[in-house]
Coordinates of C-alpha atoms and ligand atoms in Angstrom, one line a residue:
M12 CA 100.8 19.8 26.0
L13 CA 98.6 21.4 23.3
H14 CA 96.3 18.5 23.7
V15 CA 96.0 19.0 27.4
A16 CA 95.2 22.7 27.0
A17 CA 92.5 21.9 24.5
I18 CA 90.8 19.5 26.9
L19 CA 91.0 22.1 29.7
L20 CA 89.4 24.7 27.5
H21 CA 86.7 22.4 26.6
C22 CA 86.0 21.3 30.1
L23 CA 86.3 24.5 32.0
P24 CA 83.0 26.3 31.1
L25 CA 81.0 23.2 31.9
A26 CA 82.9 22.7 35.1
L27 CA 82.3 26.2 36.3
G28 CA 78.6 25.9 35.5
Q29 CA 78.4 22.9 37.7
Y30 CA 80.0 24.7 40.6
D31 CA 82.6 22.0 41.0
I32 CA 85.7 24.1 41.5
C33 CA 86.2 26.1 44.7
K34 CA 89.1 28.2 43.5
S35 CA 91.5 28.8 40.7
W36 CA 95.0 30.4 40.4
V37 CA 94.6 33.5 38.2
T38 CA 97.1 36.0 37.0
S39 CA 96.2 39.7 36.9
D40 CA 98.0 43.0 36.7
E41 CA 98.8 42.7 40.4
G42 CA 100.3 39.3 40.0
P43 CA 99.0 35.8 40.5
S44 CA 96.5 35.0 43.2
W45 CA 93.6 32.7 44.1
E46 CA 90.1 33.5 42.9
F47 CA 87.3 31.8 44.9
Y48 CA 84.0 30.5 43.7
A49 CA 80.9 28.7 45.2
C50 CA 81.4 25.0 44.8
Q51 CA 79.7 21.7 45.5
P52 CA 80.7 18.0 45.4
K53 CA 79.6 15.7 42.7
P54 CA 76.5 13.4 43.2
M55 CA 77.4 10.0 44.7
I56 CA 75.6 6.7 44.9
M57 CA 74.6 6.9 48.5
K58 CA 73.5 3.3 49.1
E59 CA 77.2 2.5 49.5
Y60 CA 77.4 4.7 52.7
T61 CA 74.0 3.9 54.3
M62 CA 73.3 2.4 57.6
V63 CA 70.0 0.4 57.5
K64 CA 67.6 -0.7 60.2
V65 CA 64.5 -2.8 59.5
D66 CA 61.6 -2.8 62.0
P67 CA 59.9 -4.5 63.7
P68 CA 62.4 -7.1 64.8
G69 CA 61.6 -10.5 63.2
I70 CA 60.1 -8.9 60.1
T71 CA 62.9 -10.3 57.9
C72 CA 61.9 -13.8 56.6
G73 CA 63.8 -17.0 57.4
N74 CA 64.0 -17.3 61.1
P75 CA 62.3 -19.8 61.4
P76 CA 62.5 -20.9 57.8
E77 CA 59.4 -20.3 55.9
R78 CA 57.8 -21.3 52.6
F79 CA 56.3 -18.7 50.2
C80 CA 54.7 -18.5 46.7
T81 CA 54.2 -15.7 44.2
H82 CA 51.1 -14.2 42.6
E83 CA 52.1 -15.7 39.3
N84 CA 52.4 -19.2 40.9
P85 CA 50.0 -19.0 43.8
Y86 CA 49.7 -22.7 44.3
L87 CA 53.3 -23.6 44.0
C88 CA 54.5 -22.7 47.4
S89 CA 57.8 -24.4 47.3
D90 CA 60.1 -21.3 47.5
E91 CA 61.9 -21.1 50.8
C92 CA 63.4 -18.4 52.9
D93 CA 66.0 -19.6 55.4
A94 CA 68.1 -17.1 57.3
S95 CA 70.7 -19.8 58.2
N96 CA 71.4 -20.8 54.6
P97 CA 73.3 -18.1 52.6
D98 CA 71.6 -19.3 49.4
L99 CA 68.1 -18.9 50.8
A100 CA 68.6 -15.9 53.1
H101 CA 67.2 -12.4 52.3
P102 CA 68.9 -10.0 54.7
P103 CA 68.5 -6.2 54.5
S104 CA 72.0 -5.8 53.0
L105 CA 70.7 -7.2 49.7
M106 CA 68.9 -3.9 49.1
F107 CA 72.2 -2.2 48.7
D108 CA 74.5 -4.6 46.9
K109 CA 75.5 -4.4 43.3
E110 CA 73.2 -6.5 41.2
K111 CA 74.7 -9.1 38.9
E112 CA 73.2 -9.3 35.4
G113 CA 69.8 -11.1 35.5
L114 CA 70.0 -12.2 39.1
A115 CA 68.2 -10.0 41.6
T116 CA 69.2 -10.3 45.3
Y117 CA 66.7 -8.9 47.7
W118 CA 65.6 -8.4 51.2
Q119 CA 62.3 -10.2 52.0
S120 CA 59.8 -9.9 54.8
V121 CA 57.8 -12.7 56.4
T122 CA 54.5 -13.6 54.8
W123 CA 51.2 -12.3 55.9
K124 CA 50.2 -15.3 58.0
R125 CA 48.9 -13.0 60.7
Y126 CA 46.2 -11.6 58.4
P127 CA 44.0 -9.5 59.1
E128 CA 46.6 -7.9 61.4
P129 CA 48.4 -5.5 59.1
L130 CA 51.8 -6.6 57.6
V131 CA 53.9 -3.5 58.3
A132 CA 57.6 -2.8 58.2
N133 CA 59.9 0.3 58.5
I134 CA 63.1 0.5 56.6
T135 CA 65.2 3.3 57.9
L136 CA 68.3 4.5 56.0
S137 CA 70.7 6.8 57.9
W138 CA 73.8 8.6 56.6
N139 CA 74.8 10.7 59.6
K140 CA 75.4 13.5 57.1
S141 CA 73.2 16.1 55.4
L142 CA 72.7 15.2 51.8
E143 CA 71.0 16.9 48.9
L144 CA 69.1 14.7 46.4
T145 CA 70.2 15.1 42.8
D146 CA 68.2 12.3 41.2
D147 CA 65.1 10.2 41.8
I148 CA 65.0 7.8 44.7
V149 CA 64.1 4.4 43.1
V150 CA 63.0 1.4 45.2
T151 CA 62.8 -1.8 43.2
F152 CA 60.3 -4.4 44.4
E153 CA 60.3 -8.0 43.4
Y154 CA 57.0 -9.9 43.3
G155 CA 54.9 -6.8 43.2
R156 CA 54.8 -3.3 44.6
P157 CA 53.1 -2.4 47.9
T158 CA 49.5 -1.2 47.7
A159 CA 50.1 1.3 50.5
M160 CA 53.3 2.8 51.7
M161 CA 54.8 6.1 52.6
L162 CA 58.3 7.7 52.4
E163 CA 59.5 9.8 55.3
K164 CA 62.6 11.9 55.8
S165 CA 64.5 13.4 58.6
L166 CA 66.7 16.5 58.5
D167 CA 68.1 16.1 62.0
Y168 CA 69.7 12.7 62.2
G169 CA 66.4 10.9 63.0
R170 CA 65.2 13.1 65.8
T171 CA 62.1 14.4 63.9
W172 CA 60.5 12.9 60.8
H173 CA 58.4 14.4 58.0
P174 CA 56.2 12.8 55.3
Y175 CA 57.9 12.9 51.9
Q176 CA 55.5 11.1 49.7
Y177 CA 52.5 8.8 50.0
Y178 CA 51.9 5.8 47.7
A179 CA 48.7 3.8 47.3
D180 CA 46.5 2.1 44.7
D181 CA 43.7 4.2 46.2
C182 CA 45.0 7.4 47.9
M183 CA 41.6 8.5 49.1
E184 CA 40.9 5.1 50.8
A185 CA 44.5 4.6 52.2
F186 CA 45.4 8.2 53.3
G187 CA 42.3 10.4 52.7
M188 CA 44.3 12.3 50.1
P189 CA 43.3 13.0 46.4
P190 CA 45.9 11.4 44.0
R191 CA 48.3 13.8 42.3
K192 CA 51.2 13.6 39.9
V193 CA 54.4 15.5 40.4
R194 CA 54.3 16.5 36.7
D195 CA 51.2 18.5 37.3
L196 CA 52.8 20.6 40.1
A197 CA 53.1 24.4 39.7
A198 CA 56.3 26.3 40.5
S199 CA 54.8 27.6 43.7
S200 CA 54.1 24.1 44.9
A201 CA 57.2 22.2 43.8
N202 CA 57.8 21.1 47.4
R203 CA 54.3 19.8 48.1
V204 CA 54.0 16.4 49.8
L205 CA 51.5 14.4 47.7
C206 CA 49.9 11.0 47.3
T207 CA 50.5 9.2 44.0
E208 CA 48.8 6.2 42.6
E209 CA 51.3 5.8 39.8
Y210 CA 53.5 3.1 41.5
S211 CA 51.0 0.9 43.3
R212 CA 48.9 -0.5 40.5
W213 CA 49.1 -4.3 39.8
A214 CA 50.7 -4.8 36.4
G215 CA 52.1 -8.2 36.9
S216 CA 55.0 -8.4 39.2
K217 CA 57.6 -8.8 36.5
K218 CA 56.7 -5.7 34.5
E219 CA 56.7 -2.7 36.7
K220 CA 58.9 -3.0 39.7
D221 CA 60.1 0.5 40.5
V222 CA 58.6 3.0 42.9
R223 CA 60.0 6.5 42.5
F224 CA 60.3 9.6 44.5
E225 CA 60.5 12.0 41.5
V226 CA 63.3 14.5 42.1
R227 CA 64.0 15.1 38.4
D228 CA 60.4 16.0 37.7
R229 CA 60.4 18.5 40.5
F230 CA 63.7 19.9 39.2
A231 CA 62.2 20.1 35.7
I232 CA 59.6 22.6 36.9
F233 CA 62.4 25.1 37.0
A234 CA 65.2 23.6 34.9
G235 CA 63.2 22.6 31.9
P236 CA 62.4 19.0 30.7
D237 CA 66.0 18.0 30.1
L238 CA 67.3 19.8 33.1
R239 CA 69.4 22.0 30.8
K240 CA 68.8 25.2 32.7
M241 CA 70.0 24.1 36.1
E242 CA 71.0 27.7 36.9
N243 CA 67.3 28.6 37.0
L244 CA 66.8 25.9 39.6
Y245 CA 69.8 27.1 41.6
L246 CA 68.5 30.6 41.5
R247 CA 65.2 29.5 42.7
M248 CA 66.7 27.5 45.5
E249 CA 68.6 30.6 46.5
S250 CA 65.4 32.7 46.8
A251 CA 63.1 30.1 48.3
K252 CA 64.8 28.4 51.2
G253 CA 62.1 25.8 51.7
L254 CA 62.8 24.5 48.3
K255 CA 66.5 23.6 49.0
D256 CA 65.5 22.0 52.3
F257 CA 62.9 19.9 50.6
F258 CA 65.7 18.0 48.8
T259 CA 67.9 17.9 51.9
L260 CA 67.9 14.9 54.3
T261 CA 70.0 12.9 56.7
D262 CA 67.7 9.9 56.9
L263 CA 65.0 8.2 54.9
R264 CA 62.3 5.9 56.1
L265 CA 60.1 3.7 54.0
R266 CA 57.0 2.6 55.8
L267 CA 55.5 -0.4 54.1
L268 CA 51.8 -0.6 55.1
R269 CA 50.2 -3.1 52.8
P270 CA 51.8 -5.6 50.4
A271 CA 50.9 -6.3 46.7
L272 CA 47.6 -8.2 46.5
G273 CA 47.8 -9.3 42.9
G274 CA 44.0 -8.8 42.8
T275 CA 41.3 -6.9 44.6
Y276 CA 41.0 -9.0 47.7
V277 CA 43.2 -10.8 50.1
Q278 CA 42.8 -14.6 49.7
R279 CA 42.7 -15.8 53.3
E280 CA 43.3 -19.4 52.2
N281 CA 46.7 -18.6 50.7
L282 CA 48.6 -16.0 52.7
Y283 CA 52.0 -17.3 51.6
K284 CA 51.9 -15.1 48.5
Y285 CA 51.7 -11.8 50.4
F286 CA 55.0 -10.3 51.5
Y287 CA 57.5 -7.5 50.6
A288 CA 60.7 -8.0 48.7
I289 CA 63.1 -5.1 47.8
S290 CA 66.1 -5.8 45.5
N291 CA 67.5 -2.2 45.3
F292 CA 67.2 1.1 47.0
E293 CA 68.9 3.7 44.9
V294 CA 69.6 7.1 46.4
V295 CA 71.8 9.5 44.4
A296 CA 72.7 12.7 46.2
R297 CA 75.6 15.0 47.0
C298 CA 76.9 15.9 50.4
K299 CA 75.6 19.2 51.6
C300 CA 78.7 21.3 52.1
N301 CA 77.0 24.8 52.0
L302 CA 78.8 25.5 48.7
H303 CA 82.1 25.5 50.5
A304 CA 83.6 22.2 49.2
N305 CA 83.8 20.2 46.0
A306 CA 84.8 16.9 47.6
C307 CA 83.2 14.7 50.2
N308 CA 84.9 11.6 51.6
F309 CA 84.1 8.8 53.9
R310 CA 86.4 9.4 57.0
D311 CA 86.0 8.3 60.6
G312 CA 82.8 6.4 60.0
A313 CA 81.0 9.3 58.2
L314 CA 80.9 11.3 55.0
Q315 CA 82.7 14.6 55.5
C316 CA 83.0 17.6 53.3
E317 CA 86.5 18.6 52.4
C318 CA 86.0 22.2 53.4
E319 CA 87.5 25.2 51.5
H320 CA 87.1 29.0 52.0
N321 CA 88.5 28.6 55.5
T322 CA 85.4 26.9 56.7
T323 CA 85.2 23.7 58.8
G324 CA 82.8 21.1 60.2
Q325 CA 81.1 18.1 58.6
D326 CA 79.0 20.4 56.4
C327 CA 81.5 23.3 56.3
G328 CA 79.0 25.0 58.6
R329 CA 81.4 27.0 60.6
C330 CA 84.4 29.3 60.1
K331 CA 87.8 27.9 61.0
K332 CA 89.4 29.2 64.2
N333 CA 91.0 32.6 63.6
F334 CA 88.8 33.1 60.6
R335 CA 85.9 34.6 62.4
S336 CA 86.1 38.3 61.7
K337 CA 82.6 38.0 60.2
S338 CA 79.8 35.5 60.8
W339 CA 79.8 32.3 58.8
R340 CA 77.6 32.3 55.7
S341 CA 76.7 29.6 53.1
G342 CA 78.2 30.1 49.7
S343 CA 75.7 31.4 47.1
Y344 CA 74.8 30.3 43.6
T345 CA 74.5 33.9 42.6
P346 CA 75.8 35.7 40.6
T347 CA 75.9 33.0 37.8
P348 CA 78.0 31.3 36.7
N349 CA 80.5 31.3 39.5
G350 CA 78.4 32.2 42.5
S351 CA 79.8 33.8 45.6
P352 CA 82.2 31.9 48.0
N353 CA 81.2 33.9 51.0
A354 CA 84.5 32.8 52.5
C355 CA 85.4 33.1 56.1
A356 CA 87.9 35.9 56.7
A357 CA 90.9 36.1 59.0
A358 CA 90.5 38.4 62.0
G359 CA 91.1 42.0 61.1
T360 CA 90.5 41.9 57.4
A361 CA 86.7 42.2 57.3
F362 CA 86.0 45.9 57.4
G363 CA 89.3 47.6 57.5
N364 CA 90.0 48.1 61.1
C365 CA 86.6 47.3 62.6
E366 CA 87.0 43.9 64.1
C367 CA 83.7 42.3 65.4
Y368 CA 85.2 38.9 66.2
G369 CA 82.6 37.2 64.1
H370 CA 79.7 38.3 66.3
S371 CA 78.4 40.8 63.7
N372 CA 78.2 41.2 60.0
R373 CA 77.7 45.0 60.0
C374 CA 79.7 48.0 61.0
S375 CA 78.3 51.5 61.3
Y376 CA 80.1 54.9 61.3
I377 CA 79.0 57.1 64.1
D378 CA 79.5 60.7 62.9
F379 CA 79.7 62.7 66.1
L380 CA 82.1 60.2 67.8
N381 CA 84.1 59.6 64.6
V382 CA 84.2 55.9 65.3
V383 CA 83.3 52.8 63.4
T384 CA 81.4 50.3 65.5
C385 CA 79.9 46.9 65.2
V386 CA 76.1 46.7 64.9
S387 CA 73.8 44.1 66.5
C388 CA 76.5 42.0 68.2
K389 CA 75.3 38.4 68.5
H390 CA 76.2 35.6 70.9
N391 CA 75.4 37.8 73.9
T392 CA 78.3 40.2 73.2
R393 CA 78.3 44.0 73.1
G394 CA 80.7 46.8 72.6
Q395 CA 82.4 48.6 69.7
H396 CA 84.1 45.4 68.6
C397 CA 81.6 43.0 70.2
Q398 CA 84.5 42.4 72.6
H399 CA 82.5 42.5 75.9
C400 CA 79.7 40.4 77.3
R401 CA 76.2 41.7 77.6
L402 CA 74.9 42.4 81.1
G403 CA 73.9 39.2 82.7
Y404 CA 76.7 37.3 81.0
Y405 CA 80.4 36.8 81.8
R406 CA 83.5 35.9 79.8
N407 CA 84.2 32.2 79.2
V408 CA 87.9 32.0 79.9
S409 CA 88.4 28.8 77.9
A410 CA 86.9 30.4 74.7
E411 CA 88.6 32.7 72.3
L412 CA 87.1 36.1 71.7
D413 CA 85.8 34.9 68.3
D414 CA 84.1 31.8 69.8
E415 CA 80.3 31.6 69.8
N416 CA 80.5 30.4 73.4
V417 CA 82.5 33.4 74.6
C418 CA 79.8 34.7 76.9
I419 CA 78.2 32.6 79.6
E420 CA 74.9 33.5 81.2
C421 CA 75.3 34.5 84.9
N422 CA 72.3 32.5 85.8
C423 CA 71.9 34.2 89.2
N424 CA 69.3 32.7 91.5
Q425 CA 66.4 35.3 91.3
L426 CA 65.4 34.9 94.9
G427 CA 68.9 34.7 96.3
S428 CA 70.6 37.5 94.4
L429 CA 70.2 41.3 94.2
H430 CA 70.2 41.4 90.4
D431 CA 71.0 39.3 87.4
R432 CA 74.6 40.6 86.8
C433 CA 77.8 38.9 87.9
N434 CA 81.5 39.6 88.1
E435 CA 84.1 38.3 85.7
T436 CA 84.3 34.9 87.4
G437 CA 80.5 34.4 87.3
Y438 CA 79.8 35.3 90.9
C439 CA 76.4 37.0 91.5
E440 CA 75.8 39.6 94.2
C441 CA 73.8 37.9 97.0
R442 CA 71.0 39.1 99.2
K443 CA 71.4 39.0 102.9
G444 CA 71.7 35.4 104.1
S445 CA 72.5 33.8 100.7
I446 CA 75.9 32.6 99.5
S447 CA 77.6 30.6 96.7
P448 CA 78.4 31.8 93.1
K449 CA 74.8 31.8 92.0
C450 CA 73.4 32.8 95.5
D451 CA 71.4 29.6 95.7
E452 CA 72.6 28.5 99.1
C453 CA 72.2 29.9 102.6
L454 CA 74.6 31.0 105.2
P455 CA 74.6 29.3 108.6
G456 CA 71.7 30.7 110.6
Y457 CA 69.5 30.9 107.5
H458 CA 67.3 28.4 105.7
W459 CA 65.9 28.4 102.1
R460 CA 62.3 29.3 101.8
Q461 CA 61.8 31.5 98.7
G462 CA 65.2 32.9 99.4
C463 CA 67.3 32.7 102.5
Q464 CA 65.3 33.4 105.7
P465 CA 66.8 33.8 109.1
N466 CA 66.3 30.8 111.3
V467 CA 63.5 30.7 113.8
C468 CA 65.3 28.1 115.9
D469 CA 68.7 26.4 115.9
E470 CA 71.0 24.4 118.2
E471 CA 72.9 27.3 119.7
L472 CA 71.2 30.6 120.5
L473 CA 67.6 30.0 119.5
I474 CA 67.1 26.6 121.2
C475 CA 63.7 25.2 121.4
Q476 CA 62.6 24.9 125.0
N477 CA 60.6 22.5 127.1
G478 CA 61.8 19.6 125.1
G479 CA 60.8 21.0 121.7
T480 CA 62.8 20.1 118.6
C481 CA 63.9 22.4 115.8
H482 CA 62.6 21.5 112.3
Q483 CA 65.0 22.6 109.5
G484 CA 65.5 25.9 111.3
Q485 CA 62.0 26.9 110.4
R486 CA 60.0 26.2 113.5
C487 CA 60.0 24.4 116.9
I488 CA 57.9 21.2 117.1
C489 CA 56.6 21.5 120.7
P490 CA 55.6 18.7 123.0
T491 CA 51.9 18.7 124.0
G492 CA 51.2 21.4 126.5
F493 CA 53.6 23.9 125.1
K494 CA 53.5 26.5 122.4
G495 CA 55.2 29.7 121.2
A496 CA 58.0 30.1 118.7
L497 CA 60.5 28.4 121.0
C498 CA 57.9 26.4 122.9
Q499 CA 58.4 28.8 125.8
D500 CA 54.7 29.1 126.7
V501 CA 52.4 26.8 128.4
K502 CA 49.3 25.9 126.3
C503 CA 46.1 27.0 127.9
D504 CA 43.2 24.6 128.1
S505 CA 40.8 23.6 130.8
S506 CA 43.0 20.7 132.0
H507 CA 45.8 23.1 133.0
R508 CA 44.8 24.8 136.2
N509 CA 47.6 27.2 136.7
C510 CA 47.0 28.8 133.3
D511 CA 45.3 32.1 133.1
S512 CA 42.6 31.6 130.6
S513 CA 42.1 35.3 130.1
S514 CA 45.6 36.0 128.9
G515 CA 45.0 34.3 125.6
M516 CA 41.8 36.3 125.2
L517 CA 43.6 39.5 126.0
A518 CA 46.4 38.8 123.5
G519 CA 43.8 38.0 120.9
S520 CA 41.8 41.2 121.3
F521 CA 45.1 43.2 121.2
F522 CA 45.9 41.6 117.9
L523 CA 42.5 42.5 116.6
L524 CA 42.9 46.1 117.7
V525 CA 46.3 46.4 115.9
C526 CA 44.8 44.9 112.7
T527 CA 41.9 47.3 112.8
L528 CA 44.3 50.2 113.3
M529 CA 46.4 49.1 110.3
L530 CA 43.4 48.6 108.1
S531 CA 42.1 52.1 108.9
M532 CA 45.5 53.5 108.0
V533 CA 45.4 51.8 104.7
D534 CA 42.0 53.3 104.1
I535 CA 43.4 56.8 104.7
Ligands
NAG19 C1 57.5 2.9 61.8 O1 57.9 4.3 62.1 C2 56.8 5.1 62.6 C3 57.3 6.5 62.7 O2 57.9 7.0 61.6 C4 56.3 4.5 63.9 O3 55.2 5.3 64.3 C5 55.9 3.1 63.7 O4 55.5 2.6 64.9 C6 57.0 2.3 63.1 N1 56.5 0.9 62.8 C7 57.3 -0.1 63.2 C8 56.7 -1.4 62.8 O5 58.3 -0.1 63.7
NAG20 C1 78.2 10.7 63.0 O1 79.2 11.7 62.6 C2 79.8 12.4 63.6 C3 80.7 13.4 63.0 O2 81.4 13.0 61.9 C4 80.6 11.4 64.4 O3 81.3 12.1 65.4 C5 79.7 10.4 65.0 O4 80.4 9.4 65.7 C6 78.9 9.7 63.9 N1 77.8 8.9 64.5 C7 77.6 7.6 64.1 C8 76.5 6.9 64.8 O5 78.2 7.1 63.2
NAG21 C1 92.1 31.0 53.9 O1 93.3 31.3 54.7 C2 94.5 31.1 54.1 C3 95.6 31.3 55.1 O2 95.5 32.6 55.6 C4 94.6 32.1 52.9 O3 95.9 31.9 52.2 C5 93.5 31.8 51.9 O4 93.5 32.7 50.9 C6 92.1 31.9 52.6 N1 91.1 31.4 51.8 C7 90.0 32.2 51.5 C8 89.0 31.6 50.6 O5 89.8 33.3 52.0
NAG22 C1 83.4 27.8 77.0 O1 83.9 27.7 75.7 C2 84.3 26.4 75.3 C3 85.0 26.5 74.0 O2 84.2 27.0 73.0 C4 83.1 25.5 75.3 O3 83.4 24.2 74.9 C5 82.4 25.5 76.6 O4 81.2 24.8 76.5 C6 82.1 27.0 77.1 N1 81.5 26.9 78.4 C7 80.3 27.3 78.7 C8 79.8 27.2 80.1 O5 79.5 27.7 77.8
NAG23 C1 84.0 37.7 92.0 O1 83.4 37.6 93.2 C2 83.9 36.6 94.0 C3 83.0 36.5 95.3 O2 82.8 37.8 95.7 C4 85.4 36.8 94.4 O3 85.9 35.7 95.1 C5 86.1 36.9 93.0 O4 87.5 37.2 93.3 C6 85.5 37.9 92.1 N1 86.2 37.9 90.9 C7 86.7 39.0 90.3 C8 87.4 38.8 89.1 O5 86.5 40.1 90.8
CA24 CA1 70.1 -6.4 45.5

């Protein structure tokens, strides 16, 4: 028993400093209760959970079987890659397996037989979960490291991609960027994307195999050379949001652009020695749980945070149902050493009696009314408790009052409705002639033309005459020889004898007269 207590005492300060407990049972004068802290899961070896895709199709060697040689033995091209033979196959999965002592297993590409067409490949790793890098990404190449490649990342499950780091033996030539070292970065540029020449030099393929994305060197800018002062880094991440996001990702993509050359030039007469081979792809990271969980497990096909503080979601990014009396917030590393849990609170406990259903974080006391009211209601709500919908929105009956989707936009058709407000069931108020909940349809006797217009013709009262046909209620299509809105008039031209040619003229001059009158009225 004493032994156990001693271990606990020894471990606790360290544990708290690492933000790895979310709560503890404490006894105070008012009796025992839970105390809550900011918390985060431990770093994990993420290659075990990755989904991998290698592009373009057919870039993996062995189908059909192919011979290759190495830069060390350029004229002994007897090695073979054969996808149908397990001993000679080099599938992508071999980048993520556990290496046995002394025996590297690796993915391998086809050789550069299509030179001078570039030999390019994309290796995309996806986790379907936001992760925060905690250590260097290390990619191990057998038979030489590429002379040009880049690392990209996505924060949104592969929808958009951003450059992460460029690698080349000559950065200026390959990417038009001056070479830099992460170790030379200043605090203000710790999240700079740079091009490095440190991992592309030819040093014999056996000696230097690793290509790094230096996470620790970037951390060290704030946490010191041995990463002893992690709290400095955490404080910095708290104040500079871009910094935290820089180490966050859901997907990684390695774009291999030019293989190891083993010399200055490509030898056209022996292209069997140019290819890519990766034996390991190490990614160490923790699940991003917004400081609301200290455990992350693989469930239902994806990593999931085990959320505390009454939060929920894959990243603990929401408040649980009935715990939405204030808006969700990420936990915070400050104040050290325990941070702030920023837990979600049950309805009614947030500000005494002022309930805002999670649509506002602030209440304000209005002196002359003697009431406390929510300020800046979000999610299109309004009212003292953010309990109503803003004008132009109506209540979503299938959502609770504390749901983000509680108010639905009326979406009234601008041309068909009188204004953009609607009643509690989402019905807009329609102009004459329009109908339907959003006023975007026409009553019988009307047709849609920038709103509902009364029909010019129809099949009942306004029938086109003299054999004319009604076109979509908008106009009569008259047979030759007839005119007028309903084809009621005979057309006047020289071939029709019994047509008074002066009547047209008369009507025309009358029209002119009216127009002149109207114009002069406008002038006045
Ligand atoms: C590799 O990915 C990039 C985008 O990140 C894309 O433009 C390129 O076409 C891809 N190359 C191959 C060979 O799939
Ligand atoms: C990604 O994770 C989500 C949430 O856990 C899950 O619903 C979805 O099916 C997963 N998608 C894939 C492609 O695994
Ligand atoms: C979450 O809700 C439960 C149930 O009401 C409560 O016992 C617990 O203290 C809450 N946790 C936090 C961190 O507020
Ligand atoms: C109504 O609320 C439910 C529950 O949140 C949501 O799934 C649904 O999308 C909402 N409806 C609309 C039209 O926004
Ligand atoms: C909203 O308006 C529609 C159409 O006028 C009507 O049928 C419905 O009953 C109204 N709903 C409410 C709650 O007043
Ligand atoms: Ca391997």
